[in-house]
Amino acid sequence: MSKETLQAVKGMNDILPEEAELWLWFEEVVRDWLHGYGYRNIRMPLVEPTALFKRAIGEVTDIVEKEMYSFEDALNGDHLTLRPEGTASCVRAVLQHNLLYNAPQRLYYSGQMFRHERPQKGRYRQFHQVGVEALGFGGPDIDAEQIIMCARLWRKLGIRDVSLQLNTLGDSASRQRHRDKLIAYFEQHMELLDADATRRLHSNPLRILDSKNPAMQDIIAGAPKLMDELEDDAIRHFEELQAILKRHDIAFEINPRLVRGLDYYNRTVFEWVTTRLGAQGTICAGGRYDGLIEQIGGKPAPAMGFAMGVERLLALVQEDGMIAPKPEVDVYVVHQGEQAAKLASLVAEQLRDDKLRVLLHCGGGSFKSQMKKADGSGASIALVIGDDEAQANEVSVKPMQGGEQVRVSVQNLVATVNQIIK
Ligand code: ATP
Ligand code: MG
C-alpha cells in the first residue's frame, strides 16, 4: 500500500537551497543597510493575543475581517493569532518592556507573516516582511529618512522601475470631518455601491475609496476630498516632507486615493510600486501612526514605519538578473581507507579552526570520482589522503587551478594551504 505524500500547506512555500542563497545575500544587504541608519533589531513572537490585532489594525479591515489565522489554544482556551503584520507586535513589545521610557527608538524586524488570502504570484499565506519602525519621532524628517533609505536599498539591490506614491491622511479631527462628509455623499448614491462598500459605509467609509471594483470608480472620483479638510499643521508636515524628498532627488507622485488598508495610519502614507510584477505591484508600504501607541495602552507618542514584502522584492531582483554569490569552499578533502578517513576528519577540523571552509568527502568512492566532486565544489584546494599519507601523518595538497601537488606534514598543513589560497 502506497502512502499519500504529504505536502506543505497551500500558500506556504519551501525555500530550497538554491533560492536560499538569494535570501541570505538579501538579508546581509538589508542588515548592513539598516545599521547604516542606526536601526536596531527586535524579535517578537509569531503568535500574539488576537485582541492585539483587532485593536491595532481595526475590526473593519481586510486583515481582521478575513485574513487572520486565529485559533483557540486547545489547552487553555486563549484566543491567539499568527501575526499578519509586525507593527502591532513591535509596539506591544516596546510598551511591555518600557523601551520608550527616555529615548525614541529606531527598530527593525524580519520574518514570517500569515494571511489567509487566495494564493497567487506575489501573494502567499505565509510570506516574509522586513519591517522598520521609528517610535517617538513626530517630525517629517523621520518620514523623509525612511523614504530616502528605501531608495538607497533599491540601489543596493539593483532594482529598477519602482516609483513612490505619497499621500497624507491628516489628523483625527479632519479625518472625522471627512468621514462624515463621505458617509453623507455615499448615502446619496446607495444604488451605486457594491456589497463591500455598503457594508463598510458606516464602519470604514475611507476604505470604499480603496475599492478596485471598476463599476465604483466614477462615484469614488466624485467623493469629497480629504485634502480639503486638512489642518495647517498636517499640511505643513506634508509640505516639509516633500521639500526634503526634493532636496534628495527622490521623485514621487501624490496619490490622494492612497489610504492604506489598516486603521492606524495618519498623516504620511506611502507605497513603492512597480509595474513589473503584475497585479501584486506594491513592494513596500508604510506610514505614520501617531495614535497607535496610545491605542495599545501606552503614553501617547508619535511613530512612523514601513514594511517590505520580501518575496515580491526578490522576484524583482531576479527579474533584473541578479544572481547571488554561491557560498564558497576553500578546501575539499578526498580520502580512501580506514586510516585515511580518521586523519581526514581530524585535518578538516584543524583547518576549520583556522576559519577555512572545508568540505569533507563523505560516502566513499574511488579517488577519481572524489576528485570530480572536488572539482565541482569550486574549492581552490583538494587534500588527498590515502593509506600512504595516513601512515606518515602527511597530506597531499593539490591546488585546483593548476600548480604542483605537494606533500606536507600535518603540522605544516595550515601554513601550506593558506599560502596557496593567498
Ligand atoms: P496588498 O494591497 O498587496 O494586499 P497590503 O496593503 O495588504 O498589500 P501591507 O499590509 O502594507 O500589504 O504589507 C506590506 C507589504 O507586504 C506589501 O506591500 C507586500 O509587499 C507584502 N505583502 C502583503 N501581503 C502579502 C502576501 N499575502 N504575500 C506576499 N507579500 C505580501
Ligand atoms: Mg492585503
Tab-separated table of C-alpha atoms and ligand atoms in Angstrom:
chain	number	residue	atom	x	y	z
A	1	MET	CA	0.000	0.000	0.000
A	2	SER	CA	1.498	3.314	-1.016
A	3	LYS	CA	1.333	6.152	1.461
A	4	GLU	CA	-0.054	9.510	0.396
A	5	THR	CA	2.733	12.058	0.015
A	6	LEU	CA	2.348	14.935	2.428
A	7	GLN	CA	2.511	18.454	1.005
A	8	ALA	CA	3.159	21.851	2.521
A	9	VAL	CA	0.128	23.957	3.446
A	10	LYS	CA	-1.284	25.766	0.406
A	11	GLY	CA	0.207	29.223	0.013
A	12	MET	CA	3.170	28.407	2.264
A	13	ASN	CA	6.419	27.884	0.408
A	14	ASP	CA	9.604	25.986	0.943
A	15	ILE	CA	12.702	27.959	0.068
A	16	LEU	CA	15.145	25.463	-1.400
A	17	PRO	CA	18.939	25.813	-1.053
A	18	GLU	CA	19.486	27.340	-4.496
A	19	GLU	CA	16.964	30.098	-3.787
A	20	ALA	CA	18.001	30.389	-0.150
A	21	GLU	CA	21.339	31.713	-1.377
A	22	LEU	CA	19.484	34.720	-2.735
A	23	TRP	CA	17.696	35.162	0.596
A	24	LEU	CA	20.942	35.026	2.563
A	25	TRP	CA	22.521	37.592	0.279
A	26	PHE	CA	19.421	39.796	0.601
A	27	GLU	CA	19.409	39.517	4.398
A	28	GLU	CA	23.036	40.581	4.540
A	29	VAL	CA	22.454	43.598	2.300
A	30	VAL	CA	19.409	44.584	4.350
A	31	ARG	CA	21.221	44.283	7.665
A	32	ASP	CA	24.098	46.492	6.507
A	33	TRP	CA	21.665	48.997	5.122
A	34	LEU	CA	19.622	49.211	8.349
A	35	HIS	CA	22.679	49.533	10.532
A	36	GLY	CA	23.824	52.371	8.283
A	37	TYR	CA	20.809	54.303	9.545
A	38	GLY	CA	21.098	53.274	13.194
A	39	TYR	CA	18.121	50.919	13.271
A	40	ARG	CA	18.349	48.093	15.836
A	41	ASN	CA	16.942	44.610	15.626
A	42	ILE	CA	13.956	43.439	17.685
A	43	ARG	CA	12.398	39.952	17.577
A	44	MET	CA	8.824	39.292	18.565
A	45	PRO	CA	6.835	36.036	18.825
A	46	LEU	CA	4.971	34.743	15.762
A	47	VAL	CA	1.823	34.349	17.847
A	48	GLU	CA	0.046	37.137	19.729
A	49	PRO	CA	-3.275	37.558	21.536
A	50	THR	CA	-5.981	38.031	18.884
A	51	ALA	CA	-7.168	41.144	20.712
A	52	LEU	CA	-3.892	42.929	19.857
A	53	PHE	CA	-4.515	42.831	16.119
A	54	LYS	CA	-8.195	43.646	16.448
A	55	ARG	CA	-7.359	46.711	18.466
A	56	ALA	CA	-4.348	47.863	16.446
A	57	ILE	CA	-5.328	47.095	12.868
A	58	GLY	CA	-9.052	47.753	13.276
A	59	GLU	CA	-12.086	45.441	13.203
A	60	VAL	CA	-13.317	46.577	9.783
A	61	THR	CA	-10.201	45.914	7.726
A	62	ASP	CA	-9.393	43.176	5.203
A	63	ILE	CA	-6.839	41.668	7.542
A	64	VAL	CA	-9.020	41.380	10.629
A	65	GLU	CA	-12.235	40.575	8.784
A	66	LYS	CA	-10.973	37.763	6.631
A	67	GLU	CA	-7.223	37.180	6.572
A	68	MET	CA	-6.151	36.216	10.089
A	69	TYR	CA	-5.179	32.742	11.219
A	70	SER	CA	-6.901	32.857	14.584
A	71	PHE	CA	-7.499	29.914	16.850
A	72	GLU	CA	-8.300	28.929	20.367
A	73	ASP	CA	-5.460	27.324	22.283
A	74	ALA	CA	-6.927	23.876	22.974
A	75	LEU	CA	-5.005	23.619	26.224
A	76	ASN	CA	-6.125	26.791	27.961
A	77	GLY	CA	-8.740	28.467	25.772
A	78	ASP	CA	-6.614	31.561	24.952
A	79	HIS	CA	-7.537	33.383	21.732
A	80	LEU	CA	-4.411	33.570	19.599
A	81	THR	CA	-3.452	34.716	16.096
A	82	LEU	CA	-0.469	34.059	13.834
A	83	ARG	CA	0.845	37.570	13.239
A	84	PRO	CA	-0.427	39.080	9.958
A	85	GLU	CA	1.979	42.044	10.243
A	86	GLY	CA	4.659	43.296	12.603
A	87	THR	CA	3.811	46.819	13.685
A	88	ALA	CA	1.243	45.814	16.305
A	89	SER	CA	3.597	43.239	17.865
A	90	CYS	CA	6.509	45.653	17.787
A	91	VAL	CA	4.557	48.383	19.554
A	92	ARG	CA	3.245	45.836	22.057
A	93	ALA	CA	6.803	44.703	22.830
A	94	VAL	CA	8.106	48.260	23.120
A	95	LEU	CA	5.365	49.156	25.605
A	96	GLN	CA	5.614	45.912	27.560
A	97	HIS	CA	9.346	46.486	28.095
A	98	ASN	CA	9.113	50.235	28.503
A	99	LEU	CA	11.616	50.938	25.709
A	100	LEU	CA	10.282	54.435	25.115
A	101	TYR	CA	10.962	55.424	28.724
A	102	ASN	CA	13.599	58.033	27.976
A	103	ALA	CA	14.524	57.794	24.323
A	104	PRO	CA	12.895	57.302	20.965
A	105	GLN	CA	13.680	54.027	19.208
A	106	ARG	CA	14.643	53.094	15.683
A	107	LEU	CA	13.814	49.391	15.330
A	108	TYR	CA	13.576	46.700	12.675
A	109	TYR	CA	12.444	43.098	12.478
A	110	SER	CA	12.055	40.497	9.796
A	111	GLY	CA	10.309	37.202	9.400
A	112	GLN	CA	7.172	35.307	8.540
A	113	MET	CA	3.721	36.876	8.426
A	114	PHE	CA	0.481	34.946	7.914
A	115	ARG	CA	-2.613	35.983	5.998
A	116	HIS	CA	-5.343	33.728	4.723
A	117	GLU	CA	-5.552	35.118	1.179
A	118	ARG	CA	-6.038	33.466	-2.187
A	119	PRO	CA	-2.536	32.315	-3.130
A	120	GLN	CA	-1.199	33.699	-6.422
A	121	LYS	CA	2.047	35.170	-7.739
A	122	GLY	CA	3.332	37.601	-5.119
A	123	ARG	CA	0.561	36.749	-2.660
A	124	TYR	CA	1.031	33.920	-0.209
A	125	ARG	CA	-0.422	32.717	3.063
A	126	GLN	CA	2.956	32.661	4.727
A	127	PHE	CA	5.181	35.437	3.465
A	128	HIS	CA	8.083	37.478	4.775
A	129	GLN	CA	8.441	41.115	5.643
A	130	VAL	CA	11.244	43.346	6.761
A	131	GLY	CA	9.621	45.952	8.999
A	132	VAL	CA	11.124	49.241	10.105
A	133	GLU	CA	9.650	51.376	12.899
A	134	ALA	CA	10.743	54.726	14.335
A	135	LEU	CA	8.904	55.208	17.632
A	136	GLY	CA	8.750	58.513	19.464
A	137	PHE	CA	9.575	60.618	16.392
A	138	GLY	CA	6.984	63.165	15.281
A	139	GLY	CA	8.612	65.243	12.560
A	140	PRO	CA	8.589	64.962	8.798
A	141	ASP	CA	12.370	64.477	8.964
A	142	ILE	CA	11.916	60.862	10.060
A	143	ASP	CA	9.260	60.289	7.384
A	144	ALA	CA	11.757	61.531	4.833
A	145	GLU	CA	14.574	59.449	6.310
A	146	GLN	CA	12.545	56.261	5.909
A	147	ILE	CA	11.677	57.039	2.306
A	148	ILE	CA	15.223	58.071	1.439
A	149	MET	CA	16.556	54.889	2.978
A	150	CYS	CA	14.199	52.816	0.831
A	151	ALA	CA	15.569	54.499	-2.280
A	152	ARG	CA	19.072	53.578	-1.166
A	153	LEU	CA	18.064	49.944	-0.677
A	154	TRP	CA	16.644	49.724	-4.196
A	155	ARG	CA	20.005	50.945	-5.481
A	156	LYS	CA	21.885	48.413	-3.349
A	157	LEU	CA	19.660	45.614	-4.630
A	158	GLY	CA	19.961	46.767	-8.220
A	159	ILE	CA	16.187	47.190	-8.510
A	160	ARG	CA	14.885	49.448	-11.258
A	161	ASP	CA	11.431	50.734	-12.170
A	162	VAL	CA	9.952	51.329	-8.753
A	163	SER	CA	8.061	54.525	-8.133
A	164	LEU	CA	6.939	56.276	-4.995
A	165	GLN	CA	3.319	57.120	-4.244
A	166	LEU	CA	2.705	59.542	-1.433
A	167	ASN	CA	-0.323	60.862	0.408
A	168	THR	CA	-1.344	62.429	3.690
A	169	LEU	CA	-4.325	61.238	5.723
A	170	GLY	CA	-4.371	64.266	8.028
A	171	ASP	CA	-5.156	64.028	11.730
A	172	SER	CA	-8.138	62.663	13.585
A	173	ALA	CA	-10.327	65.811	13.579
A	174	SER	CA	-10.004	66.372	9.858
A	175	ARG	CA	-10.468	62.679	9.195
A	176	GLN	CA	-13.651	62.706	11.263
A	177	ARG	CA	-14.998	65.663	9.263
A	178	HIS	CA	-14.054	63.970	6.017
A	179	ARG	CA	-15.606	60.713	7.179
A	180	ASP	CA	-18.918	62.417	7.942
A	181	LYS	CA	-18.923	64.031	4.508
A	182	LEU	CA	-18.051	60.743	2.825
A	183	ILE	CA	-20.899	58.913	4.531
A	184	ALA	CA	-23.346	61.644	3.568
A	185	TYR	CA	-22.097	61.564	-0.032
A	186	PHE	CA	-22.259	57.783	-0.419
A	187	GLU	CA	-25.672	57.690	1.263
A	188	GLN	CA	-26.953	59.792	-1.610
A	189	HIS	CA	-25.661	57.146	-4.043
A	190	MET	CA	-26.628	53.944	-2.268
A	191	GLU	CA	-27.818	52.308	-5.504
A	192	LEU	CA	-24.262	52.531	-6.940
A	193	LEU	CA	-22.463	50.893	-4.012
A	194	ASP	CA	-21.347	47.268	-4.197
A	195	ALA	CA	-21.786	44.846	-1.293
A	196	ASP	CA	-18.394	45.603	0.300
A	197	ALA	CA	-18.973	49.331	0.137
A	198	THR	CA	-22.480	49.076	1.545
A	199	ARG	CA	-21.200	47.037	4.455
A	200	ARG	CA	-18.364	49.468	5.148
A	201	LEU	CA	-20.332	52.640	4.633
A	202	HIS	CA	-20.777	53.378	8.329
A	203	SER	CA	-17.863	51.440	9.771
A	204	ASN	CA	-14.971	52.358	7.460
A	205	PRO	CA	-16.050	54.628	4.588
A	206	LEU	CA	-12.462	55.619	3.811
A	207	ARG	CA	-11.836	52.073	2.627
A	208	ILE	CA	-14.512	52.480	-0.042
A	209	LEU	CA	-12.086	54.847	-1.780
A	210	ASP	CA	-9.651	51.939	-1.965
A	211	SER	CA	-12.111	49.741	-3.905
A	212	LYS	CA	-10.781	48.113	-7.054
A	213	ASN	CA	-14.288	47.488	-8.464
A	214	PRO	CA	-14.387	49.226	-11.898
A	215	ALA	CA	-18.108	49.920	-11.516
A	216	MET	CA	-17.388	52.060	-8.452
A	217	GLN	CA	-14.672	54.254	-9.909
A	218	ASP	CA	-16.894	57.102	-11.111
A	219	ILE	CA	-18.671	57.580	-7.837
A	220	ILE	CA	-15.341	57.349	-5.994
A	221	ALA	CA	-13.825	60.015	-8.253
A	222	GLY	CA	-16.569	62.437	-7.232
A	223	ALA	CA	-16.277	61.818	-3.479
A	224	PRO	CA	-15.317	64.607	-1.035
A	225	LYS	CA	-11.552	65.023	-0.773
A	226	LEU	CA	-9.667	64.753	2.487
A	227	MET	CA	-7.219	67.373	1.155
A	228	ASP	CA	-9.994	69.946	1.537
A	229	GLU	CA	-10.293	69.198	5.266
A	230	LEU	CA	-6.641	69.107	6.334
A	231	GLU	CA	-5.442	71.270	9.229
A	232	ASP	CA	-2.497	73.663	8.801
A	233	ASP	CA	-0.165	71.502	10.904
A	234	ALA	CA	-0.783	68.456	8.764
A	235	ILE	CA	-0.335	70.450	5.563
A	236	ARG	CA	2.960	71.916	6.814
A	237	HIS	CA	4.159	68.434	7.787
A	238	PHE	CA	3.357	67.119	4.316
A	239	GLU	CA	4.990	70.085	2.584
A	240	GLU	CA	8.134	69.795	4.643
A	241	LEU	CA	8.364	66.090	3.797
A	242	GLN	CA	8.048	66.864	0.102
A	243	ALA	CA	10.716	69.561	0.328
A	244	ILE	CA	13.194	67.147	1.908
A	245	LEU	CA	12.474	64.491	-0.714
A	246	LYS	CA	13.044	67.022	-3.474
A	247	ARG	CA	16.360	68.063	-1.948
A	248	HIS	CA	17.376	64.396	-2.131
A	249	ASP	CA	16.164	63.995	-5.707
A	250	ILE	CA	13.535	61.453	-4.746
A	251	ALA	CA	10.745	61.508	-7.314
A	252	PHE	CA	7.189	60.912	-6.066
A	253	GLU	CA	3.618	61.133	-7.166
A	254	ILE	CA	0.932	62.375	-4.799
A	255	ASN	CA	-1.923	59.909	-4.909
A	256	PRO	CA	-4.976	61.138	-2.966
A	257	ARG	CA	-6.514	57.667	-3.335
A	258	LEU	CA	-3.766	56.037	-1.307
A	259	VAL	CA	-5.398	55.307	2.051
A	260	ARG	CA	-3.724	52.005	3.122
A	261	GLY	CA	-5.617	49.034	4.451
A	262	LEU	CA	-5.035	49.463	8.164
A	263	ASP	CA	-6.810	51.775	10.550
A	264	TYR	CA	-3.851	53.075	12.455
A	265	TYR	CA	-2.315	55.394	9.893
A	266	ASN	CA	-2.482	59.197	9.963
A	267	ARG	CA	-0.629	61.938	8.079
A	268	THR	CA	2.088	60.471	5.828
A	269	VAL	CA	1.379	57.241	3.952
A	270	PHE	CA	3.452	55.883	1.104
A	271	GLU	CA	3.893	52.906	-1.190
A	272	TRP	CA	6.693	51.881	-3.510
A	273	VAL	CA	5.178	50.203	-6.553
A	274	THR	CA	6.368	48.522	-9.709
A	275	THR	CA	4.522	47.587	-12.867
A	276	ARG	CA	6.744	44.564	-13.397
A	277	LEU	CA	5.110	42.075	-11.036
A	278	GLY	CA	1.582	42.049	-12.413
A	279	ALA	CA	-1.229	42.864	-10.002
A	280	GLN	CA	0.937	42.421	-6.895
A	281	GLY	CA	2.983	45.534	-7.571
A	282	THR	CA	3.442	47.040	-4.098
A	283	ILE	CA	6.825	46.026	-2.746
A	284	CYS	CA	6.971	48.336	0.251
A	285	ALA	CA	4.352	50.281	2.164
A	286	GLY	CA	4.105	52.326	5.301
A	287	GLY	CA	3.158	55.473	7.042
A	288	ARG	CA	2.771	57.446	10.213
A	289	TYR	CA	0.745	56.050	13.113
A	290	ASP	CA	0.723	58.702	15.810
A	291	GLY	CA	-2.335	57.276	17.585
A	292	LEU	CA	-1.401	53.621	17.806
A	293	ILE	CA	0.847	53.633	20.853
A	294	GLU	CA	-1.863	55.216	22.972
A	295	GLN	CA	-4.454	52.888	21.468
A	296	ILE	CA	-2.452	49.881	22.628
A	297	GLY	CA	-2.219	51.329	26.126
A	298	GLY	CA	0.950	53.402	26.140
A	299	LYS	CA	1.604	57.082	26.820
A	300	PRO	CA	0.835	58.933	23.573
A	301	ALA	CA	3.867	59.055	21.267
A	302	PRO	CA	4.174	59.581	17.516
A	303	ALA	CA	5.668	56.938	15.239
A	304	MET	CA	6.373	56.102	11.646
A	305	GLY	CA	7.166	52.825	9.936
A	306	PHE	CA	7.025	50.667	6.849
A	307	ALA	CA	7.221	47.045	5.739
A	308	MET	CA	8.645	45.437	2.620
A	309	GLY	CA	7.373	42.216	1.089
A	310	VAL	CA	10.480	40.074	0.709
A	311	GLU	CA	9.021	37.618	-1.857
A	312	ARG	CA	7.986	40.491	-4.131
A	313	LEU	CA	11.329	42.245	-3.739
A	314	LEU	CA	13.261	39.096	-4.560
A	315	ALA	CA	11.049	38.447	-7.578
A	316	LEU	CA	12.082	41.881	-8.837
A	317	VAL	CA	15.729	41.267	-8.037
A	318	GLN	CA	15.575	38.051	-10.074
A	319	GLU	CA	13.838	39.815	-12.957
A	320	ASP	CA	16.845	42.085	-13.107
A	321	GLY	CA	19.082	39.074	-13.452
A	322	MET	CA	20.849	39.424	-10.137
A	323	ILE	CA	22.472	36.134	-9.157
A	324	ALA	CA	23.501	35.710	-5.559
A	325	PRO	CA	27.074	34.578	-4.994
A	326	LYS	CA	27.306	30.890	-4.132
A	327	PRO	CA	28.792	30.030	-0.737
A	328	GLU	CA	32.476	29.390	-1.303
A	329	VAL	CA	34.502	26.365	-0.321
A	330	ASP	CA	38.252	26.640	0.262
A	331	VAL	CA	39.214	23.019	0.670
A	332	TYR	CA	37.765	19.656	-0.405
A	333	VAL	CA	39.160	16.657	1.465
A	334	VAL	CA	39.474	13.429	-0.525
A	335	HIS	CA	40.370	10.213	1.296
A	336	GLN	CA	40.376	6.437	0.941
A	337	GLY	CA	40.952	3.733	3.516
A	338	GLU	CA	40.159	3.443	7.200
A	339	GLN	CA	43.297	5.160	8.499
A	340	ALA	CA	42.915	7.915	5.921
A	341	ALA	CA	39.284	8.597	6.916
A	342	LYS	CA	40.325	9.147	10.542
A	343	LEU	CA	43.093	11.548	9.567
A	344	ALA	CA	40.834	13.331	7.040
A	345	SER	CA	38.217	14.304	9.585
A	346	LEU	CA	40.855	15.445	12.102
A	347	VAL	CA	42.579	17.532	9.446
A	348	ALA	CA	39.263	19.064	8.329
A	349	GLU	CA	38.543	20.230	11.883
A	350	GLN	CA	42.054	21.656	12.155
A	351	LEU	CA	41.520	23.741	9.010
A	352	ARG	CA	38.123	24.966	10.245
A	353	ASP	CA	39.819	26.106	13.455
A	354	ASP	CA	41.758	28.388	11.127
A	355	LYS	CA	38.492	29.783	9.632
A	356	LEU	CA	38.823	27.838	6.371
A	357	ARG	CA	35.693	26.497	4.680
A	358	VAL	CA	36.075	22.763	4.303
A	359	LEU	CA	34.013	20.071	2.584
A	360	LEU	CA	34.934	16.624	3.873
A	361	HIS	CA	34.090	13.955	1.338
A	362	CYS	CA	31.520	11.544	2.721
A	363	GLY	CA	30.192	8.358	1.166
A	364	GLY	CA	33.326	6.670	-0.195
A	365	GLY	CA	34.071	6.099	-3.882
A	366	SER	CA	37.238	5.949	-5.966
A	367	PHE	CA	39.845	8.712	-5.842
A	368	LYS	CA	38.801	9.625	-9.369
A	369	SER	CA	35.135	10.095	-8.550
A	370	GLN	CA	36.021	12.002	-5.379
A	371	MET	CA	38.284	14.331	-7.367
A	372	LYS	CA	35.365	15.060	-9.699
A	373	LYS	CA	33.318	16.156	-6.697
A	374	ALA	CA	36.220	18.309	-5.537
A	375	ASP	CA	36.278	19.931	-8.955
A	376	GLY	CA	32.549	20.608	-8.913
A	377	SER	CA	32.638	22.097	-5.414
A	378	GLY	CA	34.594	25.134	-6.553
A	379	ALA	CA	37.202	24.568	-3.836
A	380	SER	CA	40.610	26.101	-4.536
A	381	ILE	CA	42.450	23.188	-2.957
A	382	ALA	CA	41.916	19.429	-2.723
A	383	LEU	CA	43.604	17.475	0.046
A	384	VAL	CA	44.333	13.901	-0.863
A	385	ILE	CA	44.822	11.322	1.866
A	386	GLY	CA	45.452	7.656	1.117
A	387	ASP	CA	46.906	4.890	3.281
A	388	ASP	CA	50.341	6.042	2.321
A	389	GLU	CA	49.816	9.568	3.578
A	390	ALA	CA	47.969	8.372	6.678
A	391	GLN	CA	50.855	6.110	7.692
A	392	ALA	CA	53.277	9.013	7.500
A	393	ASN	CA	50.865	11.504	9.116
A	394	GLU	CA	51.064	13.574	5.959
A	395	VAL	CA	48.655	15.082	3.450
A	396	SER	CA	48.913	15.704	-0.303
A	397	VAL	CA	47.852	19.218	-1.223
A	398	LYS	CA	46.614	19.808	-4.764
A	399	PRO	CA	45.897	23.349	-5.984
A	400	MET	CA	42.812	23.106	-8.189
A	401	GLN	CA	43.746	25.971	-10.513
A	402	GLY	CA	46.864	24.119	-11.621
A	403	GLY	CA	50.236	24.149	-9.923
A	404	GLU	CA	52.169	21.322	-8.410
A	405	GLN	CA	50.835	18.859	-5.872
A	406	VAL	CA	52.922	18.877	-2.696
A	407	ARG	CA	53.040	16.509	0.223
A	408	VAL	CA	53.334	18.083	3.665
A	409	SER	CA	53.237	17.007	7.285
A	410	VAL	CA	50.002	17.602	9.208
A	411	GLN	CA	51.842	20.229	11.298
A	412	ASN	CA	52.661	22.280	8.203
A	413	LEU	CA	49.264	21.860	6.535
A	414	VAL	CA	47.543	25.080	7.625
A	415	ALA	CA	50.511	27.188	6.555
A	416	THR	CA	50.744	25.479	3.157
A	417	VAL	CA	47.013	25.796	2.477
A	418	ASN	CA	46.992	29.476	3.406
A	419	GLN	CA	49.967	30.148	1.187
A	420	ILE	CA	48.181	28.677	-1.830
A	421	ILE	CA	44.892	30.418	-1.134
A	422	LYS	CA	46.586	33.806	-0.861
B	1	ATP	P1	-1.840	44.316	-0.826
B	1	ATP	O1	-2.573	45.545	-1.186
B	1	ATP	O2	-0.951	43.798	-1.901
B	1	ATP	O3	-2.734	43.256	-0.241
B	1	ATP	P2	-1.250	45.210	1.835
B	1	ATP	O4	-1.606	46.634	1.865
B	1	ATP	O5	-2.190	44.197	2.397
B	1	ATP	O6	-0.844	44.751	0.346
B	1	ATP	P3	0.789	45.604	3.810
B	1	ATP	O7	-0.026	45.150	4.952
B	1	ATP	O8	1.035	47.032	3.634
B	1	ATP	O9	0.195	44.986	2.461
B	1	ATP	O10	2.177	44.813	3.819
B	1	ATP	C1	3.393	45.398	3.328
B	1	ATP	C2	3.953	44.617	2.171
B	1	ATP	O11	3.966	43.218	2.432
B	1	ATP	C3	3.143	44.712	0.891
B	1	ATP	O12	3.443	45.882	0.212
B	1	ATP	C4	3.604	43.499	0.135
B	1	ATP	O13	4.838	43.738	-0.499
B	1	ATP	C5	3.788	42.495	1.229
B	1	ATP	N1	2.613	41.599	1.330
B	1	ATP	C6	1.422	41.843	1.899
B	1	ATP	N2	0.613	40.776	1.827
B	1	ATP	C7	1.320	39.797	1.203
B	1	ATP	C8	1.066	38.438	0.852
B	1	ATP	N3	-0.087	37.847	1.136
B	1	ATP	N4	2.039	37.746	0.200
B	1	ATP	C9	3.230	38.318	-0.090
B	1	ATP	N5	3.540	39.588	0.232
B	1	ATP	C10	2.613	40.326	0.878
B	2	MG	MG	-3.568	42.859	1.610
